[in-house]
Coordinates of C-alpha atoms and ligand atoms in Angstrom, one line a residue:
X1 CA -38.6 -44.8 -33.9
X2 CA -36.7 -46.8 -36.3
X3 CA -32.7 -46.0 -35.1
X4 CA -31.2 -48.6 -33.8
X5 CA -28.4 -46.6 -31.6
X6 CA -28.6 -42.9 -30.9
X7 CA -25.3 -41.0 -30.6
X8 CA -25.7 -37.8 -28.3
X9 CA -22.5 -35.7 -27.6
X10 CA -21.1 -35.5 -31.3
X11 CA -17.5 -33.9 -30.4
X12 CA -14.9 -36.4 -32.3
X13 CA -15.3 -39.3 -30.6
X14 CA -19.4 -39.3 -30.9
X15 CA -19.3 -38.0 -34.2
X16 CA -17.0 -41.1 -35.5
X17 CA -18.7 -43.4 -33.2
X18 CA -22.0 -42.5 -35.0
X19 CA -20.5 -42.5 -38.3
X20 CA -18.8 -46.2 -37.4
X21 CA -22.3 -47.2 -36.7
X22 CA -23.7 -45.9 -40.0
X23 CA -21.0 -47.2 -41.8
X24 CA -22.2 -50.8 -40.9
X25 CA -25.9 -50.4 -41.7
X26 CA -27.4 -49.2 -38.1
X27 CA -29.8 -46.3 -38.5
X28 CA -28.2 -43.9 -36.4
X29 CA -30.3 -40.7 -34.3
X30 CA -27.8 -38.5 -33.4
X31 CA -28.1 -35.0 -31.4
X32 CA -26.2 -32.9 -29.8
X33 CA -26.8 -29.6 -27.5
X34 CA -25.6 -27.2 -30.1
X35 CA -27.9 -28.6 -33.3
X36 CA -25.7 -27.2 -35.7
X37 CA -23.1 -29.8 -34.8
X38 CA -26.1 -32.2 -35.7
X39 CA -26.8 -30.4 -39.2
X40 CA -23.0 -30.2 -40.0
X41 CA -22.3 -34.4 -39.2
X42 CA -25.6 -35.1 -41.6
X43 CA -24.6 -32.6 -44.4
X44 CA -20.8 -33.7 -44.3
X45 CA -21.5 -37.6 -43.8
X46 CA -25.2 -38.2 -44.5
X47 CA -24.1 -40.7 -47.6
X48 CA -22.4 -42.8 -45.4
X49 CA -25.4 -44.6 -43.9
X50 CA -29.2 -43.8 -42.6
X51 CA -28.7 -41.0 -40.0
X52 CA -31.5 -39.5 -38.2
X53 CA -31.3 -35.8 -36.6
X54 CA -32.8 -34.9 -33.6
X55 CA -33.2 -31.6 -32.7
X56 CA -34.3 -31.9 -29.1
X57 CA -33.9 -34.9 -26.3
X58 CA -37.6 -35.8 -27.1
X59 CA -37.0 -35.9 -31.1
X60 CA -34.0 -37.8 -29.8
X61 CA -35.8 -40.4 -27.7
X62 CA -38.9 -40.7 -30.6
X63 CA -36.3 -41.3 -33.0
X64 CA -35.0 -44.3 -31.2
X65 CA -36.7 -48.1 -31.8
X66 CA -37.5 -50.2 -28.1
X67 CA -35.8 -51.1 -26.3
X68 CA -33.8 -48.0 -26.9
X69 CA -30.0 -47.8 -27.1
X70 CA -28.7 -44.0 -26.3
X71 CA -25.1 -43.5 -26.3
X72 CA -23.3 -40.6 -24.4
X73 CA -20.3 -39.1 -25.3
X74 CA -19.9 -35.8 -23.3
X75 CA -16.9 -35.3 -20.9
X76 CA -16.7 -37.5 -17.8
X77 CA -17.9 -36.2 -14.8
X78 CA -20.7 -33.7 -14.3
X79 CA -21.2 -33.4 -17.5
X80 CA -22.2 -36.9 -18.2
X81 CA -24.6 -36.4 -15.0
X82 CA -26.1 -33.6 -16.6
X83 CA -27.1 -35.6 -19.8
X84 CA -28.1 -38.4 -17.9
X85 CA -30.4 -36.5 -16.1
X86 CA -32.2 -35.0 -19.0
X87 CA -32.6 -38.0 -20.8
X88 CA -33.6 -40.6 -18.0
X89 CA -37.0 -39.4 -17.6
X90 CA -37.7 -39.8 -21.0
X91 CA -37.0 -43.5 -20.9
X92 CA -38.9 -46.6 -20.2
X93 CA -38.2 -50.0 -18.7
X94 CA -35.4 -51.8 -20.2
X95 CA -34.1 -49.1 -22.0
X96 CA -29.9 -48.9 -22.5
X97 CA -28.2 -46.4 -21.7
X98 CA -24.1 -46.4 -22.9
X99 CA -21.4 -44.3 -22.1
X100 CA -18.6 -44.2 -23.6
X101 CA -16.6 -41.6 -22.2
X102 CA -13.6 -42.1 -20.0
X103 CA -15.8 -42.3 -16.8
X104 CA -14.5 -43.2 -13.5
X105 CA -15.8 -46.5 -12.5
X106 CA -17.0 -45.1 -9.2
X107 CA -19.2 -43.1 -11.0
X108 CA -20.3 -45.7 -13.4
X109 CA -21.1 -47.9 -10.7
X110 CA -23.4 -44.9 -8.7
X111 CA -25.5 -44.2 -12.3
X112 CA -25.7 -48.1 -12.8
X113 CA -27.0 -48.4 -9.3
X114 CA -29.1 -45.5 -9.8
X115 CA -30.8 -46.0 -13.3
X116 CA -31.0 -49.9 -12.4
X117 CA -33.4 -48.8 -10.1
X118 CA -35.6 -46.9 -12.5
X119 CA -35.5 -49.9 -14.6
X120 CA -32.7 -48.6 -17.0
X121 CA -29.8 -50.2 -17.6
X122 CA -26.6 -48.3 -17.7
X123 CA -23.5 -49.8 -19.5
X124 CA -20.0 -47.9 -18.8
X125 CA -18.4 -48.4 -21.7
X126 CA -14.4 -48.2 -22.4
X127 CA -13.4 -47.0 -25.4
X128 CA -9.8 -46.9 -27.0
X129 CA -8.4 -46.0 -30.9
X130 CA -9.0 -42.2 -30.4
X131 CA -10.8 -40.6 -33.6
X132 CA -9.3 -42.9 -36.0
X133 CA -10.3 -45.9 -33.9
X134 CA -14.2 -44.4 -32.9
X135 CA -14.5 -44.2 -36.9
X136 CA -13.1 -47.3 -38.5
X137 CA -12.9 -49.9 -35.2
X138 CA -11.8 -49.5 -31.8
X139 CA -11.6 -51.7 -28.7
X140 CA -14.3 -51.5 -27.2
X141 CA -15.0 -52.8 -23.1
X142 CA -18.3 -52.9 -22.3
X143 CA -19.7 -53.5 -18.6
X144 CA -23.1 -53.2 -17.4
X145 CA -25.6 -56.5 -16.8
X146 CA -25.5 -59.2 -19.0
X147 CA -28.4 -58.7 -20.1
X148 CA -27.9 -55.4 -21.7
X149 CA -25.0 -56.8 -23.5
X150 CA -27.2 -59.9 -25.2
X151 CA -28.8 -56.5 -26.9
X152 CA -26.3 -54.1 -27.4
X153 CA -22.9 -56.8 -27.8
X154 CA -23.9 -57.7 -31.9
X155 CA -23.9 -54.0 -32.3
X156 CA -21.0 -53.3 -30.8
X157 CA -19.2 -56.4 -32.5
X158 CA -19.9 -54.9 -35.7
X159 CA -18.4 -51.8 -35.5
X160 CA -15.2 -52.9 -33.2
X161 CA -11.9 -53.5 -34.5
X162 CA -11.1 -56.8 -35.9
X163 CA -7.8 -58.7 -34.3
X164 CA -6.0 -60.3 -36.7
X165 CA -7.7 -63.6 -36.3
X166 CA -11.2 -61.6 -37.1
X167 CA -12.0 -61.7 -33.9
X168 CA -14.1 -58.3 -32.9
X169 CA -12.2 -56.6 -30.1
X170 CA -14.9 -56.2 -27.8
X171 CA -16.2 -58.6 -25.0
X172 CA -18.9 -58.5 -22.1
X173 CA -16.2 -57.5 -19.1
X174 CA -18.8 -57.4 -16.0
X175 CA -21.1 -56.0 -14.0
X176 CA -21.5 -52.1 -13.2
X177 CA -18.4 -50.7 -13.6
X178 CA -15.8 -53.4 -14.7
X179 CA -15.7 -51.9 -18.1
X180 CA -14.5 -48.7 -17.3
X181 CA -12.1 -49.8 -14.7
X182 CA -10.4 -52.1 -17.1
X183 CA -10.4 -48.7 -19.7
X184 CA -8.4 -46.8 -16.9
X185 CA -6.3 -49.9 -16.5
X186 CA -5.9 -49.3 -19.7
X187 CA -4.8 -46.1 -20.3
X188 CA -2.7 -46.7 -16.8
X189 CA -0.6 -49.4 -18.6
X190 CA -0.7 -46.6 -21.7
X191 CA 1.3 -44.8 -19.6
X192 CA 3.5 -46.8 -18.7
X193 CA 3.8 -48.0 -22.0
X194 CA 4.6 -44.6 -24.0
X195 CA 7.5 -43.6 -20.7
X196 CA 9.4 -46.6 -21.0
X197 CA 9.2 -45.8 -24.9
X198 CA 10.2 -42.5 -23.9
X199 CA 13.2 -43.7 -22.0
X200 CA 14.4 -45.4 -24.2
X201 CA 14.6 -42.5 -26.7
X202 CA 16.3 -40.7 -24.4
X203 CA 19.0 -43.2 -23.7
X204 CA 19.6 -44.0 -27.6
X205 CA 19.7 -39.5 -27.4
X206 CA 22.2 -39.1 -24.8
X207 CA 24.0 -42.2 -24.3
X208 CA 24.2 -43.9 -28.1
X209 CA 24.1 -40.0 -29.3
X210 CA 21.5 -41.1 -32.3
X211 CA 19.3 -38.3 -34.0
X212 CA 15.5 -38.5 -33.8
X213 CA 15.8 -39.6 -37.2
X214 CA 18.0 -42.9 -36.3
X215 CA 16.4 -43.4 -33.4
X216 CA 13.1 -43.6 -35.3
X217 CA 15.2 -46.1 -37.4
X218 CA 15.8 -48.0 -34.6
X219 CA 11.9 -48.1 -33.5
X220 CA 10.7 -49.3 -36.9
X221 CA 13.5 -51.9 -36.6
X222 CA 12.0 -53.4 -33.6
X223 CA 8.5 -52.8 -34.9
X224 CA 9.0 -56.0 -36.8
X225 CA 10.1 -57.8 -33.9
X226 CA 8.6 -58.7 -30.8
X227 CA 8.0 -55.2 -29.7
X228 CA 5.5 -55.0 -32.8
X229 CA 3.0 -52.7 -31.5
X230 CA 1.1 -49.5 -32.2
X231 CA 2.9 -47.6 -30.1
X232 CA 6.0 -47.9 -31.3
X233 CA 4.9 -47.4 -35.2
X234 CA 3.7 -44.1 -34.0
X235 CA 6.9 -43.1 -32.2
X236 CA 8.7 -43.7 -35.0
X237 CA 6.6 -41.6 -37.4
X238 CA 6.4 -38.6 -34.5
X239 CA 10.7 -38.9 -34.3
X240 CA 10.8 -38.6 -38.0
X241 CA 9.0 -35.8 -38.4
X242 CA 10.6 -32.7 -38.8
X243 CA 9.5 -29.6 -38.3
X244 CA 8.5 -27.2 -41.1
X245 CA 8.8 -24.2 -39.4
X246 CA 12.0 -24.1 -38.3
X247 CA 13.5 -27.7 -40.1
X248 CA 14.4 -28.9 -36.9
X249 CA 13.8 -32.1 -35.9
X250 CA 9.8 -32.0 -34.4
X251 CA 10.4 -34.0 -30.9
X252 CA 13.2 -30.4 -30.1
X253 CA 10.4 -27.7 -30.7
X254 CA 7.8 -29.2 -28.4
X255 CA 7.6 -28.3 -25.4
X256 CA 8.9 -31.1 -23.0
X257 CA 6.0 -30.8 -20.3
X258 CA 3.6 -34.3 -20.8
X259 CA 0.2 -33.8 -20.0
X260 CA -3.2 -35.6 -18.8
X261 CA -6.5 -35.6 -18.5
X262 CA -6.7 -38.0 -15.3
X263 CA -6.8 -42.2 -16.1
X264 CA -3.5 -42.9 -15.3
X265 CA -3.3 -40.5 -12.1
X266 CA -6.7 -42.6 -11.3
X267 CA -5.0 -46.1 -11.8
X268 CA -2.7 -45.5 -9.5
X269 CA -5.0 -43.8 -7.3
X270 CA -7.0 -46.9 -7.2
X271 CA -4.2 -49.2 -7.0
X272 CA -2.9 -47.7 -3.4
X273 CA -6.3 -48.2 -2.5
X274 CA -6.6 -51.7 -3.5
X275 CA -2.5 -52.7 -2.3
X276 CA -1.7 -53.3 -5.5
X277 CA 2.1 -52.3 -6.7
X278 CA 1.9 -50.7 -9.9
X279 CA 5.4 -49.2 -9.5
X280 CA 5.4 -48.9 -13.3
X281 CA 2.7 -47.0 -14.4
X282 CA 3.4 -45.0 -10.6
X283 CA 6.6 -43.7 -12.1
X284 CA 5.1 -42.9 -15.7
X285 CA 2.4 -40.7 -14.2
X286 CA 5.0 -39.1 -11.7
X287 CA 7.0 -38.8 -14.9
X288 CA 4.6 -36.2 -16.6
X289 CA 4.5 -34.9 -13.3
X290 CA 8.2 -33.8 -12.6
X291 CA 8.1 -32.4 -16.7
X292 CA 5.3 -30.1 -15.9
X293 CA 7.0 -28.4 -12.6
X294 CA 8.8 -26.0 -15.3
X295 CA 10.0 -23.7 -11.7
X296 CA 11.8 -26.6 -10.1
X297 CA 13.4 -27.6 -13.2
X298 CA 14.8 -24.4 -13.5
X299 CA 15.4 -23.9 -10.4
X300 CA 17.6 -27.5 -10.3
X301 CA 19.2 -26.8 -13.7
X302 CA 22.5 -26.3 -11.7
X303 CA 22.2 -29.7 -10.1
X304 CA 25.9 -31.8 -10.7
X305 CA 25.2 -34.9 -13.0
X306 CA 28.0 -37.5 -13.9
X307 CA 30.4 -36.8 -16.8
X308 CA 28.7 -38.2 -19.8
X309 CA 30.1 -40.5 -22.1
X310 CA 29.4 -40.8 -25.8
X311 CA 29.6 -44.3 -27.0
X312 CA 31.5 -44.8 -30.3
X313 CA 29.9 -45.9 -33.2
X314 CA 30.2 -49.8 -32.4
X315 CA 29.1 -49.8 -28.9
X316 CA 26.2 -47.7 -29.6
X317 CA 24.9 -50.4 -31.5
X318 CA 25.2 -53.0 -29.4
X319 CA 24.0 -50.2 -26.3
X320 CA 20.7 -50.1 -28.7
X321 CA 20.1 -53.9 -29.5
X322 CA 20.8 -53.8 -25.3
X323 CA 18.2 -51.2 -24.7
X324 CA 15.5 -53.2 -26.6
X325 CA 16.2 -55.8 -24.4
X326 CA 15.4 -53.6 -21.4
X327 CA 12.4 -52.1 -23.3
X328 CA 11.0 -55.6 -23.8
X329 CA 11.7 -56.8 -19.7
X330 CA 10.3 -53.7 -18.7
X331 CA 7.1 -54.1 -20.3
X332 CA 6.3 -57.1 -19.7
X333 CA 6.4 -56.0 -15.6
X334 CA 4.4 -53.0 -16.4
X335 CA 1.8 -55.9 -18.1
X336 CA 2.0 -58.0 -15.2
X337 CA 1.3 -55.2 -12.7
X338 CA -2.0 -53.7 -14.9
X339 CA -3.4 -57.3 -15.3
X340 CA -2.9 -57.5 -11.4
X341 CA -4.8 -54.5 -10.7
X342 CA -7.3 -55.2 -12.8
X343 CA -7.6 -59.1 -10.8
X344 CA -7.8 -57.2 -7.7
X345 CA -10.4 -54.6 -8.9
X346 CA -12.5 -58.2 -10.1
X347 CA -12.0 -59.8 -6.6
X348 CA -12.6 -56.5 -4.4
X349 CA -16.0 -55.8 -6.8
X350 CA -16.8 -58.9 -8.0
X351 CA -16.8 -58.9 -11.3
X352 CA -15.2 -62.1 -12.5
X353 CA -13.6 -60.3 -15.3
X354 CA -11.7 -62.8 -17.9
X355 CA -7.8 -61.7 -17.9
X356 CA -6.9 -63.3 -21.1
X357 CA -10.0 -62.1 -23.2
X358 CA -9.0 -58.8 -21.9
X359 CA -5.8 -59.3 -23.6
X360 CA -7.2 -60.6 -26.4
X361 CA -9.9 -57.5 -27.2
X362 CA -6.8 -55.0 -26.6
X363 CA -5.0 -56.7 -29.8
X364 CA -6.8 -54.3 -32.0
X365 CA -8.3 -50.7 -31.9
X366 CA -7.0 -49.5 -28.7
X367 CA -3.9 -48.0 -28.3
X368 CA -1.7 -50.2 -26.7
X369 CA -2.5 -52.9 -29.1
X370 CA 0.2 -55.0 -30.0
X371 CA 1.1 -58.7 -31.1
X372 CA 2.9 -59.5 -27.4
X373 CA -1.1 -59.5 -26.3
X374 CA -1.5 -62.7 -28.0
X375 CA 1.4 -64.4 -25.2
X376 CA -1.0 -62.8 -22.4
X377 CA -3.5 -64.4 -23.8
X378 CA -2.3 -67.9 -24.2
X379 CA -0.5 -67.4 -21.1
X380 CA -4.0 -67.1 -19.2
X381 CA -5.6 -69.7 -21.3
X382 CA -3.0 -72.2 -20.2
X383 CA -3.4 -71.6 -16.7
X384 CA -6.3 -69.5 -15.7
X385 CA -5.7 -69.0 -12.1
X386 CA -1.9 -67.9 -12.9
X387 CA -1.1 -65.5 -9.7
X388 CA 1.3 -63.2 -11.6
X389 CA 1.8 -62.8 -15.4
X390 CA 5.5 -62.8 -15.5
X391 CA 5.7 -66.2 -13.8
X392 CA 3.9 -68.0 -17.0
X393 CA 6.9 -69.8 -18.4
X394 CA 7.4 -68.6 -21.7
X395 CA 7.8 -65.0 -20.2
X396 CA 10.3 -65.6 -17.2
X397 CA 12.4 -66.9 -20.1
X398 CA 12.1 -64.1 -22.1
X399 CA 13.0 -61.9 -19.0
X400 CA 15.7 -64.4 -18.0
X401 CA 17.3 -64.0 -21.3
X402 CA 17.0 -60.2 -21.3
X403 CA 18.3 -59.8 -17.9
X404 CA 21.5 -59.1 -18.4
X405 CA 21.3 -56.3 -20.5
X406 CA 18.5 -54.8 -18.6
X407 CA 20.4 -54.5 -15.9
X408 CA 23.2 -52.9 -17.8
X409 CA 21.3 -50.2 -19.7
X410 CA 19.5 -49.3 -16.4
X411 CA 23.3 -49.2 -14.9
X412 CA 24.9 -47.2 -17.5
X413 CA 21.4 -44.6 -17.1
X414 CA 22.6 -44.4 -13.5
X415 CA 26.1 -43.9 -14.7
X416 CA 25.2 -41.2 -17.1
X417 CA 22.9 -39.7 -15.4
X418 CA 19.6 -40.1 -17.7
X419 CA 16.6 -40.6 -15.9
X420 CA 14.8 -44.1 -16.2
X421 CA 12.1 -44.0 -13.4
X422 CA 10.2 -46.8 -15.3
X423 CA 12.6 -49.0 -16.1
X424 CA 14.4 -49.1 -12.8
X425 CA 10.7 -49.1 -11.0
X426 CA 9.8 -52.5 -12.9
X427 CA 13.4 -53.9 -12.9
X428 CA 13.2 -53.2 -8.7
X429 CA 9.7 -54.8 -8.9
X430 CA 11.2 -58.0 -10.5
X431 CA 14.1 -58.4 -8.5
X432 CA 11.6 -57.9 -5.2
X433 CA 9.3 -60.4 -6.4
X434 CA 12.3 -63.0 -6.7
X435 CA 13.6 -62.3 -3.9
X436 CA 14.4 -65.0 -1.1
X437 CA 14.1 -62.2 1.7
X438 CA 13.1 -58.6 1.8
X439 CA 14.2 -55.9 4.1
X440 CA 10.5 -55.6 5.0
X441 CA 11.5 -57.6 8.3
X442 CA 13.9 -54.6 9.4
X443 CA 11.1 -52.0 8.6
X444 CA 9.0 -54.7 11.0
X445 CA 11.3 -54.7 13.3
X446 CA 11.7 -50.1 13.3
X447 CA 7.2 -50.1 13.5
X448 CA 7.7 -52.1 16.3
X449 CA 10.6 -50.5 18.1
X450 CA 9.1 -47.1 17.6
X451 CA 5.2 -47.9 17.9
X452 CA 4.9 -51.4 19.6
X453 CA 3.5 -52.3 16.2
X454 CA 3.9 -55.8 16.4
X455 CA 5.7 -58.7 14.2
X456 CA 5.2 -62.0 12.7
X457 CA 7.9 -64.8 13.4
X458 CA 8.9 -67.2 10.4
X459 CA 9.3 -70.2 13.2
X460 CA 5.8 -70.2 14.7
X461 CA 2.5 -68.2 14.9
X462 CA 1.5 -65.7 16.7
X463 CA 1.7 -61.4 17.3
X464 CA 4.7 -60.5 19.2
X465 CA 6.5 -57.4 20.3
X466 CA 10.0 -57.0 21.8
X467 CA 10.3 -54.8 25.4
X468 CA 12.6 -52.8 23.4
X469 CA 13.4 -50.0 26.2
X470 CA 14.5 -52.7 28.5
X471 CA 15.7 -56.6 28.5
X472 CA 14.3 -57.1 25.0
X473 CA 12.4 -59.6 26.0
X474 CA 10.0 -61.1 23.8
X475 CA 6.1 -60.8 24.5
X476 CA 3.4 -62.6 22.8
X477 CA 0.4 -60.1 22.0
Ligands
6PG1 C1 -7.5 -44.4 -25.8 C2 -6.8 -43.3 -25.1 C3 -7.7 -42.1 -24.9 C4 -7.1 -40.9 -24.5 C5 -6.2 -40.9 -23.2 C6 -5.2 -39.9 -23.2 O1 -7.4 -45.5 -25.3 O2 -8.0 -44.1 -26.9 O3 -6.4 -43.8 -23.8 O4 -8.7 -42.5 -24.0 O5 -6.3 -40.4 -25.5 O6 -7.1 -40.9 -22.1 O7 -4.9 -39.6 -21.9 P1 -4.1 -38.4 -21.4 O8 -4.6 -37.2 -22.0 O9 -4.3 -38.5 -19.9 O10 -2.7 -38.7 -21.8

C-alpha cells in the first residue's frame, strides 16, 4: 500500500480529519461501512489531495503502507470495539492503531492492553476543534507508547493547529490512556467553562437588564482583554443572532434544556473516584442537569424568589465591568481544579503527563483555547512541581485583585435570586483552600460521636475516640 494514514468512520469528524490529512500531502485510504459515504468524500474532495477508497476492511488494510496507521472515528463505546475487532486480525506486528473518538480512558487502556498483546499498538487519541477544527487544525492529545508516537507524532504535527508562536498543538501525553483522559478533562473544564459564561449572561439579563444584543457587546468587549478566548467570540456571535423566524432574539427561542453526550458527567465521575474537588465543573454538569428536569421545573415555577432589582443605567455598568471580574476568578478555580485532576489521574496511572505542555497544546484548535493558557503555561514552567495552579504568584494576584467584586456579584445573585452554581462552587473552593480552619473537625467530631469513627489531634499523633455516652473520656485507638 502506499497511504500513509487510513481514515475509517467518515461521519464529520473522520471525513475532515481525512481531508486535514490530504490537505497536507499524506495519501489518505479512507473507508467507511456504508461505501457510498466513501464515493461521496472522493467525488466532493478528491482535488484536495491523493485519497485512496477502500471498499472493504481488506482493500482498507492493502491500501495502507507498513507499518500501518488506521484511524477510527466511530462512536465511543461498542462501536469502536466492533471496528477494532474487524480490523485487528488483519494487522501485523507494529501496526498503529488511532482512535480519535471521545473514548473513555478505561476503555482505551483495556484495547491498549489488549492489542499490545497482539503486537499492535493502540493510541487513544483526544481530539478538540469539532468539524471546523478536524478540517483546518485541531488540538490534538495523543497517548499510547512512545514509540507509536516517534511514527505517528510528525503526522499528527502537520495537520494540528498552530498556537500562535507556531507551535503545533499536539504533544506525546503518556502511556495507554493519558490522552483521552486529559480529552475528558478537557471537555470537563469545557463545561465548566461555557456555565460560568452562561452565568454571567444571565446576571448581565436579569440583574444589569442588557439585551442579548448588549450583552454580546459586552462579551466582544472582554474578548480583547484577558478573557480573550474562543469561547467567548462564539457567545457573542450565538447572543447576536437573531432569529429569522420569528425576529426574536435567537438565545429566547431555544429551548433552555443543555444537553450531553457524557465527558463532563465522566470527569466528575472520575474525580470522586480519584478525591479530587472539582466543585466547578460538578456544578456545570449538575447545571445541564436541573435545565433538563422540564417536570420539576414546572412543578417549582411557584417557588418565592427575592424582589428583583433593576440596576439603572450607571450601576449596570459598573455591575458588568464587576461580573468580568468574577468571570475571570472563577475560571481560573475551575483551571486549577481540571489541571489537578488531571495530576492526580498522572500519579494514580502513572503517566507522567507534562501540565504546562498541556496548556500549551490547548492554546489552539480545541475549544477552550484561549490566550490565559499561555499564564498556565509559564506558571508550570517556572515551578514544575507547583501543588495547585492558583497559588503561582501572578494568579493569586489576579484573584486578589478581583476579589472584591467577585464576592459582590456572587452576593447580589444571591440577593436577586439568579442562580450561580459555578461561581459560588469555585468562589467556596477558594475561600476553603485559604482557610486557617475548616469545620471538617466538627464533622470529625459527629463520625465519631455517632460511629466511634475516630479523630486526629493537632497537638500530637495518634487515633483517638472520645467515650461519648459517658465521662467523655478520651481513648487512644
Ligand atoms: C471538542 C468538544 C467535542 C464535543 C463535546 C461536546 O473538544 O471538540 O469537546 O468533543 O463537542 O464532547 O460535548 P457535549 O455534547 O457533552 O456538550
Amino acid at each position: 500500500g502506499t497511504a500513509q494514514i487510513g481514515v475509517t468512520g467518515l461521519a464529520v469528524m473522520g471525513r475532515n480529519l481525512a481531508r486535514n490529512f490530504a490537505r497536507n500531502g499524506f495519501t489518505v485510504a479512507v473507508h467507511n461501512r456504508t461505501a457510498s459515504r466513501t464515493d461521496a468524500l472522493v467525488k466532493e474532495f478528491g482535488d484536495e489531495g491523493t485519497f485512496v477508497a477502500a471498499h472493504t476492511p481488506e482493500e482498507f488494510v492493502a491500501a495502507l503502507e507498513r507499518p500501518r496507521r488506521l484511524m477510527i472515528m466511530v462512536k465511543a463505546g461498542d462501536p469502536t470495539d466492533a471496528v477494532i475487532q474487524e480490523f485487528a486480525p488483519l494487522l501485523e506486528d507494529g501496526d498503529v492503531i488511532i482512535d480519535g473518538g471521545n473514548a473513555h480512558f478505561e476503555d482505551t487502556r483495556r484495547r491498549e492492553k489488549e492489542l499490545r498483546e497482539r503486537g499492535i499498538h493502540f493510541v487513544g487519541a483526544g481530539i478538540s476543534g469539532g468539524e471546523e477544527g478536524a478540517l483546518h487544525g485541531p488540538s490534538i492529545m495523543p497517548g499510547g507508547s512512545a514509540e507509536s508516537y516517534a511514527s505517528l507524532g510528525p503526522m499528527l504535527e502537520r495537520i494540528a493547529a498552530k498556537a500562535e508562536d507556531g507551535a503545533p498543538c499536539v504533544t506525546h501525553i503518556g502511556p495507554d490512556g493519558a490522552g483521552h483522559f486529559v480529552k475528558m478533562v478537557h471537555n470537563g473544564i469545557e463545561y465548566a467553562d461555557m456555565q460560568l459564561i452562561a452565568e454571567a449572561y444571565q446576571l448581565l439579563r436579569d440583574v444589569a437588564g442588557y439585551s442579548p444584543a448588549r450583552i454580546a457587546d459586552v462579551f466582544r468587549s472582554w474578548n480583547s482583554g484577558r478573557l480573550d478566548s474562543y469561547l467567548i467570540e462564539i457567545t457573542a456571535e450565538v447572543l447576536s443572532h437573531v432569529d429569522a423566524a420569528t425576529g426574536e432574539p435567537f438565545v429566547d427561542v431555544v429551548l433552555d434544556r443543555a444537553e450531553q453526550k457524557g465527558t463532563g458527567r465522566w470527569t466528575v465521575q472520575i474525580a470522586l473516584d480519584l478525591g479530587v474537588p472539582v466543585s466547578g465543573i460538578a456544578e456545570a454538569v449538575f447545571a445541564r442537569s436541573v435545565s433538563g428536569h422540564a417536570d420539576l421545573r414546572e412543578a417549582s415555577r411557584h417557588l418565592a424568589g427575592p424582589t428583583a432589582h433593576r440596576l439603572g443605567e450607571d450601576e449596570a455598568a459598573a455591575f458588568s465591568d464587576r461580573v468580568e471580574q468574577a468571570l475571570y476568578a472563577s475560571k481560573i478555580v475551575a483551571y486549577t481544579q481540571g489541571f489537578h485532576q488531571i495530576s492526580a489521574g498522572s500519579e494514580r496511572y502513572d503517566w507522567d503527563i507534562d501540565l504546562g505542555r498541556v496548556a500549551s497544546i490547548w492554546r489552539g484548535g480545541c475549544i477552550i483555547r484561549a490566550a490565559f493558557l499561555d499564564r498556565i503555561t509559564s506558571a508550570y514552567e517556572a515551578r514544575p512541581g507547583l501543588p495547585v495552579l492558583l497559588s503561582d504568584k501572578s494568579f493569586a494576584e489576579e484573584i486578589a485583585a478581583a476579589q472584591d467584586d467577585w464576592r459582590t456579584v456572587i452576593a447580589t445573585a444571591v440577593t436577586q435570586g439568579v442562580p450561580t452554581p459555578a461561581f459560588a462552587a469555585t468562589l467556596a473552593y477558594y475561600d476553603s483552600l485559604r482557610a486557617e480552619r475548616l469545620p471538617a473537625a466538627l464533622t470529625q467530631g459527629q463520625r465519631d460521636y455517632f460511629g466511634a469513627h475516630t479523630y486526629h489531634r493537632t497537638d500530637r499523633d495518634g487515633t483517638f475516640h472520645t467515650l461519648w455516652g459517658g465521662e467523655k473520656n478520651e481513648v487512644e485507638s
